[in-house]
């Protein structure tokens, strides 16, 4: 990768979307802590910087701020929301608390032509979310746009290549937002749109070869696309040095172990029955974060035990992807949304050398590599499934009975969507067993059974998602079958929450 844009993270809710939009424009992006020293930034050899938004106010004591020396690096810089306010404050402008805060859609008027806003309609619909605003632009800056409540909605110092917008171009609520990224990256910074996920394949193979060396390695297989692609890359990289291990933790979907066996029949695959130890460790645990950390720990313990069957393997290859890293808050300034079992959930005493060839890629990029590697389409386009399995689809304490119930409900959801021809059109669909019981009547008798929530969402990369408007007849069949075929359940509800504010999984 010869071109790289760094997104300096100040705790933005949408920092991952900023990085995603940069890649959509054909340029590789990396999220780094907003407070990273300028010398460390220079060492990464970026061609441009983006300062993200964030929940803080520039007036708060201890509010995150970049190293002032970044403005001496000679790089094009784009500030977004809080990033714009930081630029104004640090470069001699003025920021003030807004008496009339601006949240949601706004009409923006373009005041003068500029490379950054080239192609924008005027007025343009933009998405605002801020409590402070820039009162005066820094010396030498031009005001490019305004809204009725934000007199300075964009400013620039074209000679220094410093640009900023108060609105959020990364969200789909700003229809022309992608223009900001393309204009900044391609026209202002002069970058070439040559990033392709498949170009990452060569460096991933090289990384595995260098990290593994002459040793043997285990690859963690779950049957999902991430671990499958990681295994396929590892097979190309180190061939006979590789053994694949599937930990059957008792938390997989119906028929999943058999599907994995069939898909990876040509790999040295070992299936480890670890269900008893996982259920013992999860007994009585309700907190989702605890569940994830326990599962991360037990996975490592199970892989350590697997070496008894395959021999000593000091390296463990995982299918960790970039959203796992981002949501686990594994770098400064980022908020932990949920600890992924293979990132924030790993125990401190891991003895393996962990290799994660996909940790820089988003889900759709992983799928592209999977197709490049010739993996079966049914595997590449399989719906995502959380590493902790059905444990995070059972709200409250995990028991074998509850897992059996949600597994059966989930099987029905998937069968009905496939029957309706909707499986490939939906990013992810599943059932969740709620930690409540509901009164019902079945066969003229009172029941007091479990409630199941059905969830179906559309997404590109899992970072944002919208709930799917499933046809009523499909919902009707799902509900009737779950109540009719899973005797412990007497109520089915449908989740109509998008991400954000919710996450895709309930835990």
mmCIF file of N, CA, C and O in Angstrom, residues 1 4-7 16 19-20 23 27-33 44 195-197 200 203-204 207 211 318-326 330-331 355-366 369:
data_model
loop_
_atom_site.group_PDB
_atom_site.id
_atom_site.type_symbol
_atom_site.label_atom_id
_atom_site.label_comp_id
_atom_site.label_asym_id
_atom_site.label_seq_id
_atom_site.Cartn_x
_atom_site.Cartn_y
_atom_site.Cartn_z
ATOM 1 N N UNK A 1 0.850 -1.191 0.000
ATOM 2 C CA UNK A 1 0.000 0.000 0.000
ATOM 3 C C UNK A 1 0.882 1.236 0.000
ATOM 4 O O UNK A 1 1.596 1.512 0.951
ATOM 5 N N UNK A 4 -1.992 6.132 1.826
ATOM 6 C CA UNK A 4 -2.683 5.874 3.092
ATOM 7 C C UNK A 4 -3.221 7.199 3.633
ATOM 8 O O UNK A 4 -2.518 8.208 3.648
ATOM 9 N N UNK A 5 -4.470 7.162 4.077
ATOM 10 C CA UNK A 5 -5.070 8.307 4.759
ATOM 11 C C UNK A 5 -5.324 7.901 6.201
ATOM 12 O O UNK A 5 -5.875 6.827 6.466
ATOM 13 N N UNK A 6 -4.902 8.725 7.131
ATOM 14 C CA UNK A 6 -5.133 8.449 8.540
ATOM 15 C C UNK A 6 -6.349 9.227 9.029
ATOM 16 O O UNK A 6 -6.457 10.435 8.793
ATOM 17 N N UNK A 7 -7.258 8.524 9.701
ATOM 18 C CA UNK A 7 -8.407 9.154 10.350
ATOM 19 C C UNK A 7 -8.057 9.283 11.823
ATOM 20 O O UNK A 7 -7.922 8.286 12.532
ATOM 21 N N UNK A 16 -15.753 4.908 12.101
ATOM 22 C CA UNK A 16 -15.588 3.784 11.189
ATOM 23 C C UNK A 16 -16.232 4.052 9.833
ATOM 24 O O UNK A 16 -15.752 3.575 8.803
ATOM 25 N N UNK A 19 -13.730 6.096 7.773
ATOM 26 C CA UNK A 19 -12.721 5.212 7.178
ATOM 27 C C UNK A 19 -13.314 4.423 6.021
ATOM 28 O O UNK A 19 -12.653 4.203 4.991
ATOM 29 N N UNK A 20 -14.565 4.006 6.176
ATOM 30 C CA UNK A 20 -15.224 3.224 5.128
ATOM 31 C C UNK A 20 -15.426 4.057 3.874
ATOM 32 O O UNK A 20 -15.237 3.576 2.748
ATOM 33 N N UNK A 23 -12.283 4.406 1.843
ATOM 34 C CA UNK A 23 -12.000 3.211 1.041
ATOM 35 C C UNK A 23 -12.936 3.115 -0.155
ATOM 36 O O UNK A 23 -12.542 2.654 -1.231
ATOM 37 N N UNK A 27 -9.175 4.710 -1.696
ATOM 38 C CA UNK A 27 -7.930 5.011 -0.981
ATOM 39 C C UNK A 27 -7.939 4.246 0.335
ATOM 40 O O UNK A 27 -8.958 4.217 1.040
ATOM 41 N N UNK A 28 -6.801 3.642 0.683
ATOM 42 C CA UNK A 28 -6.729 2.891 1.935
ATOM 43 C C UNK A 28 -6.753 3.847 3.122
ATOM 44 O O UNK A 28 -6.104 4.903 3.109
ATOM 45 N N UNK A 29 -7.490 3.487 4.167
ATOM 46 C CA UNK A 29 -7.610 4.331 5.360
ATOM 47 C C UNK A 29 -7.278 3.521 6.596
ATOM 48 O O UNK A 29 -7.448 2.301 6.632
ATOM 49 N N UNK A 30 -6.809 4.219 7.608
ATOM 50 C CA UNK A 30 -6.506 3.603 8.899
ATOM 51 C C UNK A 30 -6.945 4.566 9.991
ATOM 52 O O UNK A 30 -6.694 5.775 9.903
ATOM 53 N N UNK A 31 -7.614 4.048 11.019
ATOM 54 C CA UNK A 31 -8.023 4.865 12.162
ATOM 55 C C UNK A 31 -6.927 4.800 13.220
ATOM 56 O O UNK A 31 -6.455 3.717 13.572
ATOM 57 N N UNK A 32 -6.517 5.955 13.712
ATOM 58 C CA UNK A 32 -5.477 6.037 14.743
ATOM 59 C C UNK A 32 -5.978 6.954 15.857
ATOM 60 O O UNK A 32 -6.906 7.737 15.659
ATOM 61 N N UNK A 33 -5.377 6.878 17.048
ATOM 62 C CA UNK A 33 -5.797 7.778 18.122
ATOM 63 C C UNK A 33 -5.634 9.239 17.717
ATOM 64 O O UNK A 33 -4.633 9.622 17.086
ATOM 65 N N UNK A 44 4.131 6.867 9.710
ATOM 66 C CA UNK A 44 3.197 6.044 8.937
ATOM 67 C C UNK A 44 3.097 6.473 7.478
ATOM 68 O O UNK A 44 2.435 5.829 6.671
ATOM 69 N N UNK A 195 -6.991 1.683 -4.382
ATOM 70 C CA UNK A 195 -7.122 0.674 -3.328
ATOM 71 C C UNK A 195 -8.157 -0.363 -3.724
ATOM 72 O O UNK A 195 -9.290 -0.039 -4.067
ATOM 73 N N UNK A 196 -7.757 -1.618 -3.698
ATOM 74 C CA UNK A 196 -8.663 -2.736 -3.898
ATOM 75 C C UNK A 196 -8.373 -3.770 -2.821
ATOM 76 O O UNK A 196 -7.196 -4.084 -2.563
ATOM 77 N N UNK A 197 -9.393 -4.327 -2.174
ATOM 78 C CA UNK A 197 -9.141 -5.317 -1.128
ATOM 79 C C UNK A 197 -8.263 -6.475 -1.607
ATOM 80 O O UNK A 197 -7.432 -6.987 -0.859
ATOM 81 N N UNK A 200 -4.653 -6.478 -1.138
ATOM 82 C CA UNK A 200 -4.208 -6.762 0.217
ATOM 83 C C UNK A 200 -3.778 -8.218 0.371
ATOM 84 O O UNK A 200 -3.066 -8.573 1.308
ATOM 85 N N UNK A 203 0.066 -8.998 0.559
ATOM 86 C CA UNK A 203 0.704 -8.602 1.830
ATOM 87 C C UNK A 203 0.232 -9.497 2.972
ATOM 88 O O UNK A 203 0.996 -9.781 3.909
ATOM 89 N N UNK A 204 -1.044 -9.964 2.929
ATOM 90 C CA UNK A 204 -1.547 -10.860 3.979
ATOM 91 C C UNK A 204 -0.808 -12.195 3.942
ATOM 92 O O UNK A 204 -0.442 -12.752 4.992
ATOM 93 N N UNK A 207 2.611 -11.609 5.340
ATOM 94 C CA UNK A 207 2.587 -11.439 6.798
ATOM 95 C C UNK A 207 2.505 -12.794 7.507
ATOM 96 O O UNK A 207 3.215 -13.038 8.491
ATOM 97 N N UNK A 211 5.288 -14.196 10.046
ATOM 98 C CA UNK A 211 4.942 -14.376 11.457
ATOM 99 C C UNK A 211 5.035 -15.847 11.880
ATOM 100 O O UNK A 211 5.375 -16.149 13.016
ATOM 101 N N UNK A 318 -6.462 -16.044 13.273
ATOM 102 C CA UNK A 318 -7.871 -15.721 13.513
ATOM 103 C C UNK A 318 -8.436 -14.887 12.374
ATOM 104 O O UNK A 318 -7.714 -14.136 11.720
ATOM 105 N N UNK A 319 -9.756 -14.946 12.213
ATOM 106 C CA UNK A 319 -10.443 -14.155 11.198
ATOM 107 C C UNK A 319 -10.934 -12.825 11.718
ATOM 108 O O UNK A 319 -12.005 -12.355 11.321
ATOM 109 N N UNK A 320 -10.173 -12.178 12.583
ATOM 110 C CA UNK A 320 -10.551 -10.858 13.105
ATOM 111 C C UNK A 320 -10.639 -9.853 11.964
ATOM 112 O O UNK A 320 -9.736 -9.772 11.131
ATOM 113 N N UNK A 321 -11.725 -9.061 11.926
ATOM 114 C CA UNK A 321 -11.876 -8.033 10.904
ATOM 115 C C UNK A 321 -11.901 -6.655 11.565
ATOM 116 O O UNK A 321 -12.012 -6.529 12.783
ATOM 117 N N UNK A 322 -11.793 -5.614 10.734
ATOM 118 C CA UNK A 322 -11.626 -4.252 11.259
ATOM 119 C C UNK A 322 -12.764 -3.804 12.178
ATOM 120 O O UNK A 322 -12.519 -3.190 13.215
ATOM 121 N N UNK A 323 -14.042 -4.091 11.847
ATOM 122 C CA UNK A 323 -15.107 -3.704 12.779
ATOM 123 C C UNK A 323 -14.949 -4.331 14.164
ATOM 124 O O UNK A 323 -15.309 -3.725 15.166
ATOM 125 N N UNK A 324 -14.401 -5.570 14.244
ATOM 126 C CA UNK A 324 -14.145 -6.188 15.551
ATOM 127 C C UNK A 324 -13.194 -5.321 16.364
ATOM 128 O O UNK A 324 -13.380 -5.092 17.562
ATOM 129 N N UNK A 325 -12.130 -4.853 15.692
ATOM 130 C CA UNK A 325 -11.113 -4.048 16.367
ATOM 131 C C UNK A 325 -11.689 -2.709 16.803
ATOM 132 O O UNK A 325 -11.503 -2.254 17.936
ATOM 133 N N UNK A 326 -12.444 -2.074 15.887
ATOM 134 C CA UNK A 326 -13.006 -0.749 16.180
ATOM 135 C C UNK A 326 -13.992 -0.823 17.341
ATOM 136 O O UNK A 326 -13.923 -0.045 18.294
ATOM 137 N N UNK A 330 -9.939 -0.834 20.692
ATOM 138 C CA UNK A 330 -8.559 -1.241 20.880
ATOM 139 C C UNK A 330 -7.541 -0.190 20.477
ATOM 140 O O UNK A 330 -6.428 -0.496 20.120
ATOM 141 N N UNK A 331 -7.924 1.061 20.500
ATOM 142 C CA UNK A 331 -6.948 2.117 20.302
ATOM 143 C C UNK A 331 -7.472 3.356 21.001
ATOM 144 O O UNK A 331 -8.653 3.503 21.269
ATOM 145 N N UNK A 355 -2.015 -14.210 14.865
ATOM 146 C CA UNK A 355 -1.876 -13.603 13.541
ATOM 147 C C UNK A 355 -3.282 -13.341 13.002
ATOM 148 O O UNK A 355 -4.129 -14.242 12.984
ATOM 149 N N UNK A 356 -3.531 -12.107 12.571
ATOM 150 C CA UNK A 356 -4.863 -11.692 12.111
ATOM 151 C C UNK A 356 -4.744 -11.041 10.735
ATOM 152 O O UNK A 356 -4.679 -9.814 10.621
ATOM 153 N N UNK A 357 -4.722 -11.833 9.679
ATOM 154 C CA UNK A 357 -4.475 -11.271 8.347
ATOM 155 C C UNK A 357 -5.581 -10.371 7.809
ATOM 156 O O UNK A 357 -5.359 -9.632 6.850
ATOM 157 N N UNK A 358 -6.762 -10.405 8.420
ATOM 158 C CA UNK A 358 -7.896 -9.622 7.909
ATOM 159 C C UNK A 358 -8.228 -8.414 8.773
ATOM 160 O O UNK A 358 -9.233 -7.753 8.534
ATOM 161 N N UNK A 359 -7.405 -8.109 9.769
ATOM 162 C CA UNK A 359 -7.811 -7.117 10.768
ATOM 163 C C UNK A 359 -7.943 -5.705 10.208
ATOM 164 O O UNK A 359 -8.446 -4.809 10.888
ATOM 165 N N UNK A 360 -7.495 -5.460 8.980
ATOM 166 C CA UNK A 360 -7.642 -4.136 8.379
ATOM 167 C C UNK A 360 -8.830 -4.055 7.432
ATOM 168 O O UNK A 360 -9.063 -3.011 6.819
ATOM 169 N N UNK A 361 -9.588 -5.145 7.289
ATOM 170 C CA UNK A 361 -10.624 -5.187 6.262
ATOM 171 C C UNK A 361 -12.026 -5.136 6.851
ATOM 172 O O UNK A 361 -12.291 -5.679 7.923
ATOM 173 N N UNK A 362 -12.943 -4.496 6.117
ATOM 174 C CA UNK A 362 -14.359 -4.523 6.433
ATOM 175 C C UNK A 362 -14.979 -5.784 5.822
ATOM 176 O O UNK A 362 -14.395 -6.422 4.940
ATOM 177 N N UNK A 363 -16.176 -6.115 6.292
ATOM 178 C CA UNK A 363 -16.809 -7.382 5.902
ATOM 179 C C UNK A 363 -16.952 -7.529 4.390
ATOM 180 O O UNK A 363 -16.650 -8.591 3.831
ATOM 181 N N UNK A 364 -17.416 -6.492 3.704
ATOM 182 C CA UNK A 364 -17.615 -6.624 2.264
ATOM 183 C C UNK A 364 -16.284 -6.787 1.539
ATOM 184 O O UNK A 364 -16.202 -7.425 0.491
ATOM 185 N N UNK A 365 -15.206 -6.221 2.096
ATOM 186 C CA UNK A 365 -13.886 -6.402 1.506
ATOM 187 C C UNK A 365 -13.403 -7.843 1.682
ATOM 188 O O UNK A 365 -12.747 -8.411 0.804
ATOM 189 N N UNK A 366 -13.734 -8.434 2.837
ATOM 190 C CA UNK A 366 -13.392 -9.842 3.070
ATOM 191 C C UNK A 366 -14.108 -10.724 2.050
ATOM 192 O O UNK A 366 -13.529 -11.679 1.511
ATOM 193 N N UNK A 369 -12.315 -10.750 -1.246
ATOM 194 C CA UNK A 369 -11.130 -11.612 -1.228
ATOM 195 C C UNK A 369 -11.555 -13.073 -1.282
ATOM 196 O O UNK A 369 -10.919 -13.902 -1.955
#
